[in-house]
XYZ file of C-alpha atoms in Angstrom:
779
model
C 0.096 -0.125 0.059
C 2.992 2.385 0.775
C 3.877 1.955 -2.891
C 0.662 2.724 -4.265
C 0.503 5.877 -2.139
C 4.038 6.922 -3.615
C 2.775 6.114 -7.110
C -0.411 8.453 -6.286
C 2.041 11.267 -5.304
C 4.272 10.792 -8.367
C 0.957 10.900 -10.628
C 0.087 14.288 -9.492
C 3.622 15.581 -9.960
C 3.972 13.719 -13.356
C 2.575 14.438 -16.824
C -0.018 12.703 -18.477
C 2.340 9.844 -19.910
C 3.459 9.015 -16.244
C -0.130 8.797 -15.355
C -1.076 6.437 -17.920
C 1.824 4.256 -17.177
C 0.905 4.309 -13.518
C -2.658 3.328 -14.160
C -1.511 0.409 -16.341
C 0.575 -0.539 -13.595
C -2.087 -0.170 -10.992
C -4.665 -1.916 -13.333
C -2.269 -5.012 -13.707
C -1.491 -5.481 -10.100
C -5.372 -5.550 -9.529
C -5.706 -8.058 -12.499
C -8.174 -5.848 -14.257
C -8.127 -2.524 -15.999
C -11.188 -0.587 -14.966
C -13.017 0.194 -18.050
C -16.074 2.692 -17.718
C -16.910 3.138 -21.405
C -19.705 1.460 -22.850
C -22.273 1.547 -25.691
C -25.918 1.521 -24.628
C -29.489 1.282 -25.925
C -32.697 2.273 -24.566
C -34.680 0.143 -26.949
C -34.834 -3.619 -27.214
C -32.148 -4.474 -29.419
C -32.104 -7.280 -31.952
C -31.257 -10.878 -31.442
C -27.539 -11.771 -30.974
C -26.839 -8.710 -28.734
C -25.257 -10.914 -25.987
C -22.689 -12.473 -28.330
C -19.205 -10.980 -28.693
C -19.394 -10.485 -32.374
C -22.690 -8.121 -32.374
C -22.517 -4.900 -34.265
C -23.210 -2.337 -31.787
C -21.743 0.759 -33.589
C -25.040 2.288 -33.828
C -25.692 2.185 -29.982
C -24.675 5.346 -27.960
C -21.581 5.699 -26.150
C -21.570 6.753 -22.747
C -19.540 6.513 -19.327
C -20.487 4.298 -16.756
C -22.293 3.878 -14.406
C -25.625 4.623 -15.783
C -28.590 5.630 -13.601
C -29.775 8.592 -11.537
C -27.292 10.710 -9.070
C -30.298 10.489 -6.403
C -29.799 6.658 -6.250
C -27.937 5.418 -2.982
C -24.250 4.574 -3.634
C -24.251 5.369 -7.229
C -21.696 6.836 -9.337
C -23.421 8.069 -12.255
C -21.561 8.883 -15.529
C -24.590 8.668 -17.716
C -28.110 9.510 -17.038
C -30.329 6.519 -17.326
C -34.314 7.335 -16.538
C -36.059 5.031 -18.663
C -37.648 1.376 -17.864
C -35.000 -0.800 -19.386
C -31.316 -0.476 -20.505
C -28.938 -2.875 -22.662
C -25.104 -2.275 -22.310
C -22.084 -3.474 -23.755
C -18.331 -2.931 -23.156
C -14.860 -4.275 -24.028
C -12.280 -5.285 -21.446
C -9.131 -6.973 -21.190
C -7.650 -9.465 -18.827
C -4.047 -9.990 -18.626
C -4.677 -13.065 -16.887
C -7.824 -14.771 -15.291
C -7.956 -13.521 -11.840
C -7.595 -16.231 -9.064
C -10.898 -15.538 -7.446
C -12.999 -13.777 -10.220
C -16.069 -12.133 -9.231
C -18.745 -9.561 -10.543
C -18.447 -5.980 -8.601
C -21.711 -4.718 -9.325
C -24.400 -2.201 -8.001
C -27.375 -3.001 -9.869
C -31.247 -2.383 -10.345
C -34.085 -4.911 -10.858
C -33.328 -8.032 -12.940
C -30.016 -7.333 -14.087
C -28.385 -10.054 -16.430
C -24.808 -10.216 -17.297
C -23.102 -11.864 -20.048
C -19.545 -12.216 -21.054
C -18.399 -13.484 -24.557
C -22.247 -14.357 -25.087
C -22.492 -16.704 -22.001
C -24.862 -15.558 -19.073
C -22.314 -15.524 -15.940
C -25.021 -13.870 -13.501
C -28.870 -12.968 -13.108
C -29.480 -10.816 -10.152
C -32.954 -10.284 -8.809
C -34.041 -7.092 -7.015
C -31.896 -4.119 -6.493
C -28.917 -3.186 -4.387
C -27.978 0.133 -2.661
C -24.225 -0.170 -2.918
C -21.525 -2.076 -4.933
C -21.472 -5.789 -3.686
C -19.439 -8.727 -4.712
C -21.182 -11.281 -6.879
C -19.393 -14.607 -7.213
C -19.054 -16.261 -10.820
C -20.173 -19.936 -10.568
C -17.418 -22.390 -11.388
C -19.212 -23.804 -14.431
C -19.501 -20.087 -16.069
C -15.984 -19.222 -15.036
C -15.201 -20.449 -18.739
C -16.682 -17.681 -20.350
C -13.623 -15.491 -19.457
C -10.435 -15.543 -21.334
C -7.004 -13.748 -21.216
C -7.172 -10.995 -23.796
C -10.347 -9.209 -24.790
C -13.648 -9.836 -23.531
C -17.355 -8.393 -24.353
C -19.571 -7.916 -21.523
C -23.331 -7.398 -22.256
C -25.882 -6.396 -19.628
C -29.490 -6.117 -19.564
C -31.380 -4.282 -16.548
C -34.674 -2.964 -15.563
C -36.206 -0.400 -13.389
C -39.583 -0.836 -11.496
C -39.692 1.399 -8.402
C -37.379 3.874 -6.455
C -33.858 5.009 -7.693
C -32.241 3.217 -10.566
C -28.690 2.333 -11.351
C -26.518 -0.303 -13.028
C -22.596 -0.788 -13.151
C -20.551 -4.114 -13.677
C -16.989 -4.979 -13.269
C -14.925 -8.313 -13.373
C -12.500 -8.089 -10.406
C -10.412 -10.059 -8.560
C -12.276 -10.819 -5.321
C -9.327 -10.900 -3.079
C -8.011 -7.321 -4.327
C -11.231 -5.511 -5.396
C -10.211 -2.089 -6.726
C -11.477 1.498 -5.779
C -13.281 2.683 -8.948
C -12.483 5.928 -10.035
C -14.776 8.873 -9.739
C -17.023 8.933 -13.311
C -16.435 11.315 -15.755
C -18.560 14.291 -15.541
C -21.150 14.775 -18.287
C -20.766 18.321 -19.551
C -23.400 18.359 -22.294
C -27.294 18.532 -21.571
C -29.347 16.039 -23.503
C -29.251 17.287 -27.137
C -33.007 16.981 -28.591
C -33.326 17.347 -32.149
C -36.597 19.656 -31.332
C -36.604 23.125 -32.609
C -39.592 25.531 -32.870
C -40.386 27.438 -35.951
C -39.127 30.714 -34.150
C -36.083 29.190 -32.734
C -35.044 28.116 -36.316
C -35.353 31.368 -37.639
C -33.241 33.048 -34.542
C -29.803 34.738 -35.889
C -27.248 37.014 -33.906
C -28.913 40.102 -35.911
C -32.668 39.300 -34.751
C -32.163 37.754 -31.129
C -34.762 39.492 -28.968
C -34.684 42.853 -30.552
C -37.565 44.413 -28.914
C -37.949 46.813 -26.185
C -37.713 44.768 -22.709
C -39.512 46.902 -20.509
C -42.988 47.824 -21.830
C -44.368 49.695 -18.699
C -41.562 52.145 -18.635
C -40.317 53.027 -22.055
C -37.637 55.433 -23.373
C -36.413 56.287 -26.760
C -32.923 56.457 -25.975
C -31.712 52.768 -25.545
C -29.080 50.184 -27.064
C -29.611 46.434 -27.475
C -26.663 44.520 -26.234
C -28.086 40.886 -27.358
C -25.808 38.934 -29.843
C -22.726 37.082 -29.809
C -20.498 37.439 -26.832
C -17.181 35.731 -25.952
C -17.437 33.125 -23.403
C -15.305 31.383 -21.073
C -15.270 28.531 -18.252
C -12.858 28.554 -15.268
C -12.322 27.098 -11.752
C -14.926 28.974 -9.891
C -11.956 30.254 -7.376
C -10.758 32.246 -10.426
C -11.584 35.948 -10.077
C -9.187 37.287 -12.707
C -10.661 37.981 -16.330
C -9.734 34.855 -18.272
C -7.060 35.286 -20.928
C -8.146 32.724 -23.218
C -11.657 32.679 -24.106
C -13.652 29.251 -25.723
C -16.027 30.810 -28.409
C -18.912 32.479 -29.054
C -22.442 32.259 -27.110
C -25.672 33.998 -28.306
C -27.258 36.145 -25.770
C -29.636 36.190 -24.521
C -29.951 32.058 -24.551
C -28.244 30.257 -21.369
C -25.136 28.178 -21.486
C -27.129 24.822 -21.763
C -29.330 25.882 -24.414
C -29.534 24.835 -28.268
C -30.088 28.428 -29.194
C -27.159 29.730 -27.407
C -24.843 27.509 -29.291
C -22.841 26.114 -26.340
C -24.798 23.629 -24.670
C -22.582 23.047 -21.495
C -23.655 21.981 -18.265
C -22.068 24.442 -15.699
C -20.876 22.898 -12.448
C -20.932 24.314 -9.058
C -16.963 24.360 -9.086
C -16.839 26.467 -12.072
C -17.653 30.069 -13.100
C -18.898 31.321 -16.326
C -17.394 34.562 -18.173
C -19.026 36.721 -20.747
C -17.216 39.665 -22.506
C -18.015 42.010 -25.584
C -17.463 45.563 -26.673
C -20.173 48.128 -26.757
C -19.939 51.934 -27.420
C -21.345 54.678 -25.718
C -21.418 58.618 -25.734
C -20.428 60.131 -22.216
C -22.715 63.361 -22.346
C -22.654 66.137 -19.417
C -25.334 65.948 -17.135
C -26.294 62.089 -18.387
C -26.212 58.893 -16.594
C -25.518 55.351 -18.316
C -27.683 52.727 -16.967
C -26.818 48.957 -17.639
C -29.953 46.647 -17.574
C -30.240 42.897 -17.240
C -33.478 41.450 -17.275
C -32.471 38.062 -15.880
C -29.005 36.299 -15.003
C -28.990 32.892 -13.007
C -27.613 33.032 -10.206
C -25.105 35.167 -8.880
C -23.227 37.615 -11.211
C -20.561 40.440 -11.049
C -20.413 43.076 -13.681
C -17.169 44.866 -14.954
C -16.979 47.733 -17.338
C -13.394 48.654 -18.536
C -11.928 46.588 -15.837
C -13.854 48.016 -13.218
C -16.583 46.410 -10.817
C -19.799 48.244 -11.406
C -22.119 45.896 -9.276
C -23.000 42.196 -8.053
C -26.526 40.736 -8.195
C -28.016 37.467 -6.702
C -31.126 35.997 -7.745
C -31.925 34.352 -11.285
C -35.170 35.496 -12.176
C -35.864 39.261 -11.937
C -34.290 42.392 -13.691
C -31.663 44.582 -12.093
C -29.937 47.746 -13.162
C -26.240 49.005 -12.614
C -25.358 52.965 -12.920
C -22.238 52.640 -14.967
C -21.572 56.362 -15.655
C -18.227 56.254 -13.593
C -16.821 53.561 -15.452
C -17.829 54.052 -18.942
C -15.729 55.662 -21.597
C -16.678 57.989 -24.492
C -16.696 55.387 -27.564
C -15.384 51.886 -27.324
C -15.893 50.130 -23.937
C -15.407 46.490 -22.616
C -18.351 44.618 -20.606
C -17.250 41.274 -18.789
C -19.913 39.368 -16.663
C -18.835 36.741 -14.260
C -21.557 34.201 -13.207
C -21.648 31.395 -10.585
C -24.948 29.271 -10.481
C -25.093 26.027 -8.166
C -28.423 25.358 -9.704
C -29.719 23.496 -6.541
C -28.862 23.886 -3.013
C -31.230 26.833 -1.473
C -31.314 28.778 -4.659
C -34.535 29.665 -6.091
C -34.447 27.782 -9.517
C -38.290 26.302 -10.210
C -37.935 23.250 -12.113
C -34.168 23.241 -12.971
C -32.132 20.581 -11.531
C -28.663 18.654 -12.017
C -30.320 15.740 -12.802
C -33.022 16.106 -15.414
C -35.738 13.575 -15.269
C -39.447 13.402 -14.695
C -40.793 16.687 -13.397
C -37.418 18.440 -13.153
C -35.890 20.006 -16.297
C -32.636 20.818 -17.630
C -30.453 23.494 -15.727
C -30.163 26.959 -16.563
C -27.112 28.970 -16.104
C -26.037 32.722 -16.896
C -27.743 35.480 -19.026
C -30.974 34.136 -20.107
C -33.023 37.578 -20.868
C -31.997 40.691 -22.818
C -29.075 42.883 -21.578
C -29.464 46.620 -22.695
C -28.263 49.979 -21.923
C -30.154 53.258 -21.772
C -29.092 56.946 -21.316
C -30.880 59.144 -18.858
C -30.498 62.770 -17.408
C -28.954 62.612 -13.918
C -32.594 63.885 -12.795
C -34.872 61.182 -14.075
C -37.759 58.818 -13.248
C -36.362 55.525 -11.662
C -39.529 53.738 -11.309
C -43.527 54.107 -11.949
C -46.251 52.500 -9.768
C -49.597 52.545 -11.137
C -52.947 51.782 -9.160
C -56.370 51.690 -10.685
C -59.908 51.956 -9.080
C -62.574 50.209 -11.265
C -65.585 51.687 -9.238
C -64.154 55.048 -8.873
C -62.687 55.141 -12.499
C -59.159 56.382 -11.683
C -55.836 55.858 -12.362
C -53.108 56.732 -9.817
C -49.572 57.280 -10.944
C -46.548 57.261 -8.126
C -43.354 57.800 -9.433
C -39.805 57.411 -7.857
C -37.576 60.205 -8.798
C -33.748 60.380 -8.711
C -32.736 64.230 -8.148
C -35.668 66.815 -8.467
C -38.727 67.915 -10.728
C -42.093 68.180 -11.034
C -44.075 65.463 -12.620
C -46.634 65.815 -15.520
C -48.999 62.854 -16.378
C -50.875 62.726 -19.741
C -53.706 59.948 -19.962
C -54.723 59.174 -23.457
C -57.398 56.847 -25.162
C -55.960 56.287 -28.554
C -55.222 59.687 -29.872
C -57.634 61.574 -27.315
C -56.627 63.065 -24.221
C -58.862 62.113 -21.308
C -56.890 63.412 -18.073
C -53.981 65.322 -17.058
C -52.256 66.057 -13.874
C -49.242 67.534 -12.548
C -47.551 67.997 -9.228
C -45.254 66.110 -6.741
C -45.582 62.667 -5.378
C -48.699 60.518 -6.406
C -51.196 61.840 -8.897
C -54.736 60.495 -9.151
C -56.670 61.155 -12.419
C -60.023 60.620 -12.861
C -61.070 59.104 -15.995
C -64.450 60.237 -17.481
C -66.498 57.212 -18.549
C -63.597 54.763 -17.583
C -63.468 51.871 -19.833
C -62.515 48.915 -17.670
C -60.134 46.055 -18.612
C -61.584 42.776 -18.731
C -60.564 39.365 -20.637
C -63.107 39.790 -23.080
C -62.248 43.377 -23.512
C -58.626 44.180 -22.486
C -59.001 48.133 -22.862
C -55.393 49.849 -22.322
C -55.081 53.594 -21.546
C -51.584 54.962 -22.611
C -49.849 57.155 -20.181
C -46.944 59.572 -20.576
C -44.985 60.695 -17.646
C -42.778 63.631 -17.825
C -40.276 64.880 -15.191
C -39.916 68.717 -15.761
C -37.011 70.770 -14.635
C -36.442 74.287 -13.402
C -36.987 75.826 -16.778
C -40.266 73.835 -17.538
C -38.894 71.648 -20.012
C -38.994 67.677 -19.789
C -35.693 66.393 -18.580
C -37.195 62.887 -18.908
C -40.088 61.417 -20.494
C -41.290 57.707 -20.094
C -44.374 55.884 -21.814
C -46.459 53.451 -19.862
C -50.105 52.353 -20.006
C -52.778 51.273 -17.684
C -55.850 48.800 -17.717
C -58.479 50.012 -14.801
C -59.788 47.002 -13.111
C -60.338 45.955 -9.443
C -59.812 42.324 -8.253
C -62.050 40.997 -5.601
C -63.969 38.186 -3.930
C -67.863 37.616 -2.931
C -69.910 34.857 -1.711
C -72.735 33.395 -3.573
C -76.029 32.359 -2.540
C -74.630 29.086 -1.190
C -72.001 30.883 0.906
C -69.051 30.027 -1.447
C -66.473 32.361 -2.046
C -66.078 33.448 -5.809
C -63.510 35.409 -7.534
C -64.434 38.969 -8.795
C -63.209 41.237 -11.575
C -64.791 44.757 -11.567
C -67.303 43.368 -9.243
C -68.664 40.769 -11.243
C -67.990 36.935 -10.361
C -65.457 35.308 -12.795
C -64.596 31.556 -12.876
C -60.793 31.192 -13.335
C -60.028 28.827 -15.998
C -56.456 28.130 -17.341
C -53.737 25.928 -17.909
C -50.486 25.493 -15.975
C -48.252 27.101 -17.897
C -44.294 26.271 -17.413
C -43.050 28.599 -20.041
C -40.135 26.034 -21.267
C -38.826 25.765 -24.733
C -36.676 22.802 -26.614
C -34.557 25.384 -28.006
C -34.350 28.152 -25.508
C -34.997 26.160 -22.344
C -36.387 29.150 -19.898
C -35.688 31.890 -22.696
C -38.489 31.937 -25.380
C -36.852 31.906 -28.615
C -38.556 35.196 -29.586
C -41.391 37.377 -28.746
C -43.699 36.155 -31.434
C -43.196 32.685 -29.822
C -44.725 33.997 -26.426
C -47.545 35.567 -28.139
C -48.130 32.425 -30.028
C -48.678 30.340 -26.590
C -51.101 33.005 -25.242
C -53.081 33.847 -28.062
C -53.679 30.075 -28.728
C -54.582 29.536 -24.967
C -57.179 32.475 -25.570
C -58.524 30.853 -28.676
C -59.312 27.630 -26.890
C -61.417 29.217 -24.145
C -58.992 29.588 -21.353
C -59.194 33.162 -19.477
C -56.574 32.532 -17.023
C -53.076 31.230 -16.987
C -50.961 30.037 -13.768
C -47.558 30.962 -14.593
C -45.860 28.107 -12.893
C -42.700 29.060 -10.815
C -41.292 30.991 -13.400
C -40.844 34.644 -14.100
C -41.175 35.341 -17.706
C -39.665 38.442 -19.686
C -41.507 41.464 -18.856
C -42.999 41.309 -22.755
C -44.966 38.286 -21.837
C -47.135 40.182 -19.313
C -47.574 43.038 -21.709
C -48.907 40.548 -24.277
C -51.267 39.138 -21.432
C -52.440 42.838 -20.720
C -53.067 43.528 -24.399
C -54.777 40.160 -25.348
C -56.974 39.978 -22.303
C -55.585 36.956 -20.083
C -55.682 36.881 -16.448
C -52.567 35.278 -14.675
C -51.794 33.890 -11.295
C -48.173 34.573 -10.902
C -46.098 32.011 -9.044
C -42.918 32.867 -7.084
C -40.050 30.523 -8.077
C -39.423 27.939 -5.860
C -36.151 26.653 -4.019
C -34.771 24.981 -1.075
C -32.803 21.741 -0.750
C -35.686 19.265 -1.470
C -37.254 16.803 0.831
C -34.694 16.309 3.335
C -33.875 19.723 3.794
C -35.878 22.867 2.986
C -39.162 21.006 2.150
C -41.605 20.114 4.698
C -43.573 16.530 4.816
C -46.242 17.400 2.177
C -49.668 17.250 4.183
C -52.007 19.004 1.653
C -55.085 20.339 3.330
C -54.961 17.939 6.414
C -55.053 19.898 9.865
C -51.906 20.393 11.694
C -49.485 21.314 8.930
C -45.746 21.405 9.276
C -43.627 24.144 7.962
C -39.863 23.931 6.683
C -37.237 25.343 8.544
C -34.918 27.766 6.621
C -31.747 29.387 7.981
C -32.231 33.307 8.175
C -30.207 34.193 5.392
C -31.772 31.706 3.010
C -35.246 33.219 4.061
C -34.162 36.795 3.595
C -33.144 35.915 0.032
C -36.526 34.356 -0.746
C -38.282 37.471 0.640
C -35.908 39.480 -1.625
C -36.632 37.652 -4.614
C -40.383 37.821 -3.719
C -40.450 41.229 -3.388
C -38.158 41.862 -6.486
C -40.811 39.742 -8.777
C -43.823 41.978 -7.317
C -42.045 45.021 -7.849
C -41.322 44.380 -11.480
C -44.578 43.161 -12.377
C -47.350 44.888 -10.197
C -48.430 47.254 -12.626
C -49.791 44.633 -14.763
C -53.663 44.366 -14.764
C -53.208 40.757 -15.860
C -51.771 39.622 -12.698
C -54.656 39.111 -10.361
C -53.031 36.535 -7.966
C -49.431 35.855 -6.339
C -48.684 32.343 -5.156
C -45.718 32.469 -2.987
C -45.232 28.625 -2.952
C -46.198 25.651 -5.015
C -47.035 22.526 -3.149
C -44.778 22.215 -0.360
C -41.528 22.772 -2.376
C -39.680 25.105 -0.248
C -42.783 26.055 2.146
C -41.586 27.901 5.223
C -43.071 30.642 7.607
C -46.349 30.177 5.625
C -48.204 32.373 7.621
C -45.459 35.144 7.951
C -45.145 35.019 4.012
C -48.788 35.165 3.209
C -49.442 38.317 5.690
C -46.366 40.101 4.320
C -47.641 39.523 0.678
C -51.144 40.530 1.246
C -49.732 43.581 2.838
C -47.300 44.187 0.171
C -49.843 44.154 -2.438
C -53.497 44.630 -1.157
C -54.646 45.078 -4.660
C -54.574 41.526 -5.604
C -55.427 38.139 -3.811
C -53.167 35.653 -2.626
C -52.850 31.830 -2.621
C -50.097 31.201 -0.197
C -49.515 27.735 -1.397
C -51.164 26.159 -4.519
C -51.631 22.408 -3.429
C -49.522 22.869 -0.535
C -49.585 22.511 3.258
C -52.822 24.467 4.163
C -52.331 27.415 6.637
C -54.919 30.131 7.366
C -53.072 32.953 5.197
C -54.017 34.827 2.033
C -57.387 34.301 0.417
C -57.391 30.802 -0.949
C -57.532 27.026 -0.078
C -55.831 24.924 -3.364
C -55.990 21.256 -3.820
C -53.946 19.578 -6.209
C -55.108 16.095 -7.521
C -54.265 13.919 -10.604
C -55.832 12.836 -13.103
C -59.165 13.750 -12.522
C -60.088 16.823 -10.188
C -61.379 16.422 -6.747
C -61.529 18.600 -3.667
C -61.508 17.132 0.092
C -64.575 19.019 1.239
C -64.634 16.531 4.165
C -61.410 18.263 5.607
C -63.341 21.529 6.035
C -64.084 20.866 9.539
C -64.623 23.535 12.427
C -64.886 26.269 9.777
C -61.487 25.879 8.468
C -61.846 26.737 4.920
C -64.716 29.257 5.672
C -62.864 32.495 4.834
C -61.014 31.098 1.633
C -61.732 30.645 -2.024
C -61.920 26.833 -2.792
C -59.871 26.098 -6.097
C -58.315 23.090 -8.200
C -54.851 24.500 -8.592
C -53.907 21.279 -10.806
C -55.425 18.639 -12.390
C -55.430 16.568 -15.689
C -52.096 16.020 -17.002
C -53.430 13.381 -19.587
C -50.393 12.297 -21.423
C -50.739 11.583 -25.198
C -46.936 10.750 -27.488
C -46.644 12.300 -30.842
C -44.081 10.560 -32.472
C -41.304 12.716 -34.075
C -42.102 15.421 -31.495
C -40.802 14.103 -28.390
C -37.805 15.387 -26.593
C -36.261 12.020 -26.035
C -38.029 9.370 -27.716
C -35.730 6.743 -25.572
C -36.526 8.024 -22.283
C -39.618 7.262 -19.949
C -42.418 9.752 -21.653
C -45.277 10.104 -19.474
C -48.311 11.502 -18.454
C -50.806 11.187 -15.273
C -52.206 7.792 -15.202
C -51.336 5.246 -18.013
C -50.842 6.401 -21.610
C -54.130 6.253 -23.324
C -54.100 3.777 -26.369
C -55.408 6.618 -29.042
C -56.479 10.062 -29.687
C -59.991 9.349 -28.989
C -59.283 8.005 -25.623
C -57.055 11.294 -24.920
C -59.891 13.260 -25.645
C -62.341 11.552 -23.835
C -60.250 11.450 -20.395
C -60.086 15.359 -21.117
C -63.685 15.503 -21.591
C -64.278 13.598 -18.303
C -62.098 15.965 -16.495
C -63.936 19.023 -17.626
C -67.334 17.735 -16.759
C -66.064 16.576 -13.173
C -64.610 20.090 -12.603
C -68.005 21.505 -13.784
C -69.757 19.591 -11.001
C -67.277 21.003 -8.538
C -67.605 24.307 -9.635
C -71.580 23.554 -8.804
C -70.262 22.662 -5.381
C -68.241 25.779 -4.669
C -64.953 25.237 -6.698
C -64.099 28.745 -8.108
C -61.038 28.084 -10.411
C -59.264 25.264 -12.350
C -55.961 24.816 -13.373
C -55.352 22.125 -16.109
C -52.032 20.506 -16.401
C -50.521 21.675 -18.949
C -50.084 23.913 -21.919
C -47.119 22.128 -23.682
C -45.329 18.984 -23.412
C -42.090 19.861 -21.442
C -38.929 17.521 -21.760
C -40.116 13.882 -20.462
C -43.839 15.184 -19.787
C -45.737 14.563 -22.748
C -49.406 15.853 -20.787
C -49.381 19.158 -23.073
C -52.128 20.167 -25.275
C -49.495 20.904 -27.709
C -46.179 19.395 -28.514
C -43.170 20.845 -26.825
C -41.939 22.204 -30.182
C -45.259 23.715 -30.571
C -45.711 22.226 -34.063
C -48.399 19.536 -33.150
C -51.800 20.694 -31.552
C -53.157 17.833 -29.769
C -56.636 19.070 -28.902
C -57.959 21.633 -31.909
C -58.730 25.087 -29.913
C -62.395 25.193 -31.488
C -63.046 21.719 -29.787
C -61.723 22.873 -26.741
C -63.933 25.879 -26.934
C -67.006 23.866 -26.775
C -66.123 21.693 -23.987
C -65.121 24.718 -21.832
C -68.297 26.551 -22.510
C -69.919 24.508 -19.611
C -67.533 26.057 -17.076
C -68.899 29.664 -17.596
C -72.742 29.077 -16.934
C -73.948 30.468 -13.909
C -73.560 28.546 -10.905
C -75.013 29.909 -7.582
C -76.223 33.337 -7.943
C -74.451 35.992 -5.948
C -75.770 37.238 -2.333
C -76.767 40.971 -2.458
C -74.145 42.075 0.167
C -71.296 41.368 -1.945
C -67.802 41.821 -1.191
C -66.875 42.347 -4.844
C -63.933 44.710 -5.388
C -63.038 44.387 -1.457
């Protein structure tokens, strides 16, 4: 052992040639070279796959072992998440070991063959590597020189993993650390909008529709990128290539498709031109960067930001030069841990999707006066017919506001602070009639001339709740009852991942859902680009907006999921992580609260990271009293916010029997998720070889799929008659291995035509119980 330790020291001190020689010497001493390179297939192969001479050249090459990283004892080199896998590899024996055994960690029903002869059949599964003796009558399968191993393994329950080596039972080696996969799964799917993306047309639209200025510069396009050890804080000297901003490192459209590790930092670099005018400030805006970043202009740090889902701005005036400038961004992203990341994961499978790192929304520059409008808050009141404008101003000056309906000026006001404008014969915003007023806000200087002018808009509407004659709470909009009916919408794309391929692509999703008879979208644990909410405002689509979830999973940061049962529990979050959660919740509300389409905030999804529920609920209701709060959609029920929310698959149902002692009396009852009926469309699957799934077994035909959907809608309508005020169907599109969308992931196949859905959905909008006279609508 001493000599081997010395060898290890020499290996670290020597070059690759010496390391290779030492590997050979160690392997020889142990009677077997450890081979981790396999060829594999996830589809049943042709006859003869066990034999040494079988042609496996069409199989995929991968590094062992195979499985999911959350399986106990696993050393995963290649993710395997389907029901079955077939493996083959070649390995050499310098001599037959004195005591040959299989050193293996396996899932259900593993079969092992060497040179065409079966040498093991292992039932059940293991949670660690174990020595499996090779029977004496099967030892003849082994030979000196080249051998071929073939393995078949199944997965039935729990985690999954398979790895097998022939070793000397008296000298079992320590297996090397598996080679980390740096590439995400590379699907062939691409949307029509993604196929049209170029560096010249990538997200050219103005990114902040509710505070628009004319003088701005779009910085999207090709940037240099580099990957370094996370310890490196100096700007790299060598750059790896080009990445297309605003698409993330892992995405097809970004052009790199690399999985960033927590031990690495991602760097960006590009040049830009700026004019340094006296009395002006240069503001650098990032719509979203996942997760921690530091920004440098001409070598000077101009700011740091933590949080991967909301926009932020740095004043770079003191660092920028007239003419050419150098912009560098350094990013760290652990993806998991306590970070708020939604559906991202390091091990994409099931309901968890490919990680997203770095810049994933627009980067842009704007010039403003040293006295300028930093922010605008807009509040409306449907009953009073008013629009209130509350600006935050940097420097001094007087505010002037002009409200226009088309080309016609309908109201004016000026003065300091908050301005209230009465709109004659106010035209209210509704999904059926999404009327918007244009608003022009100017900051006027000492010479009575505007030093800053921004364009925005407002939709006059009020959100509330009321009881019907049966005593059930209902949603209201502008004092009228409205049944909220929409899909769970995750906003993922096969080519851009979290980043939509284009503005038109986002519009397609929203417009199609509206044409299919939905009036609401639950935006699921993702914050979209701000233009998404603008399109919902102008097209007339009500939104429930989720906070992005986080926490370290069920073992840490997630409580036991008790749903609507009495005596709920919360997770315990460290103070620092809770404060970051609240900071990101505040940032989301702050950036989106002017949008009339958003009517409900959802701080938690199910019990994912659910903690300090009552405190978070009360804070959210106080922070924005103009909207309703669904504190934990499908999560552990605590008396906070306005809504009690059940998730149930595949068909909807609500546990009315748990409403004991008036527990739910003050809350609107909703079906926050149901459905998820899966239907695969060949040639439009993210990965045809993986376990593609929906809730319940997969229907045998399109007719059966549609019948299941129709049954769910009928059941939801029955629940509506019993007091359910909203329904959320899972989901708009397929997402990676989930095939329960109303359309395919690439949006090229509509599984259920919109005109058929409109007819099915019509029953949901017929009157249920009449509303009581003492309505609290609008309150």
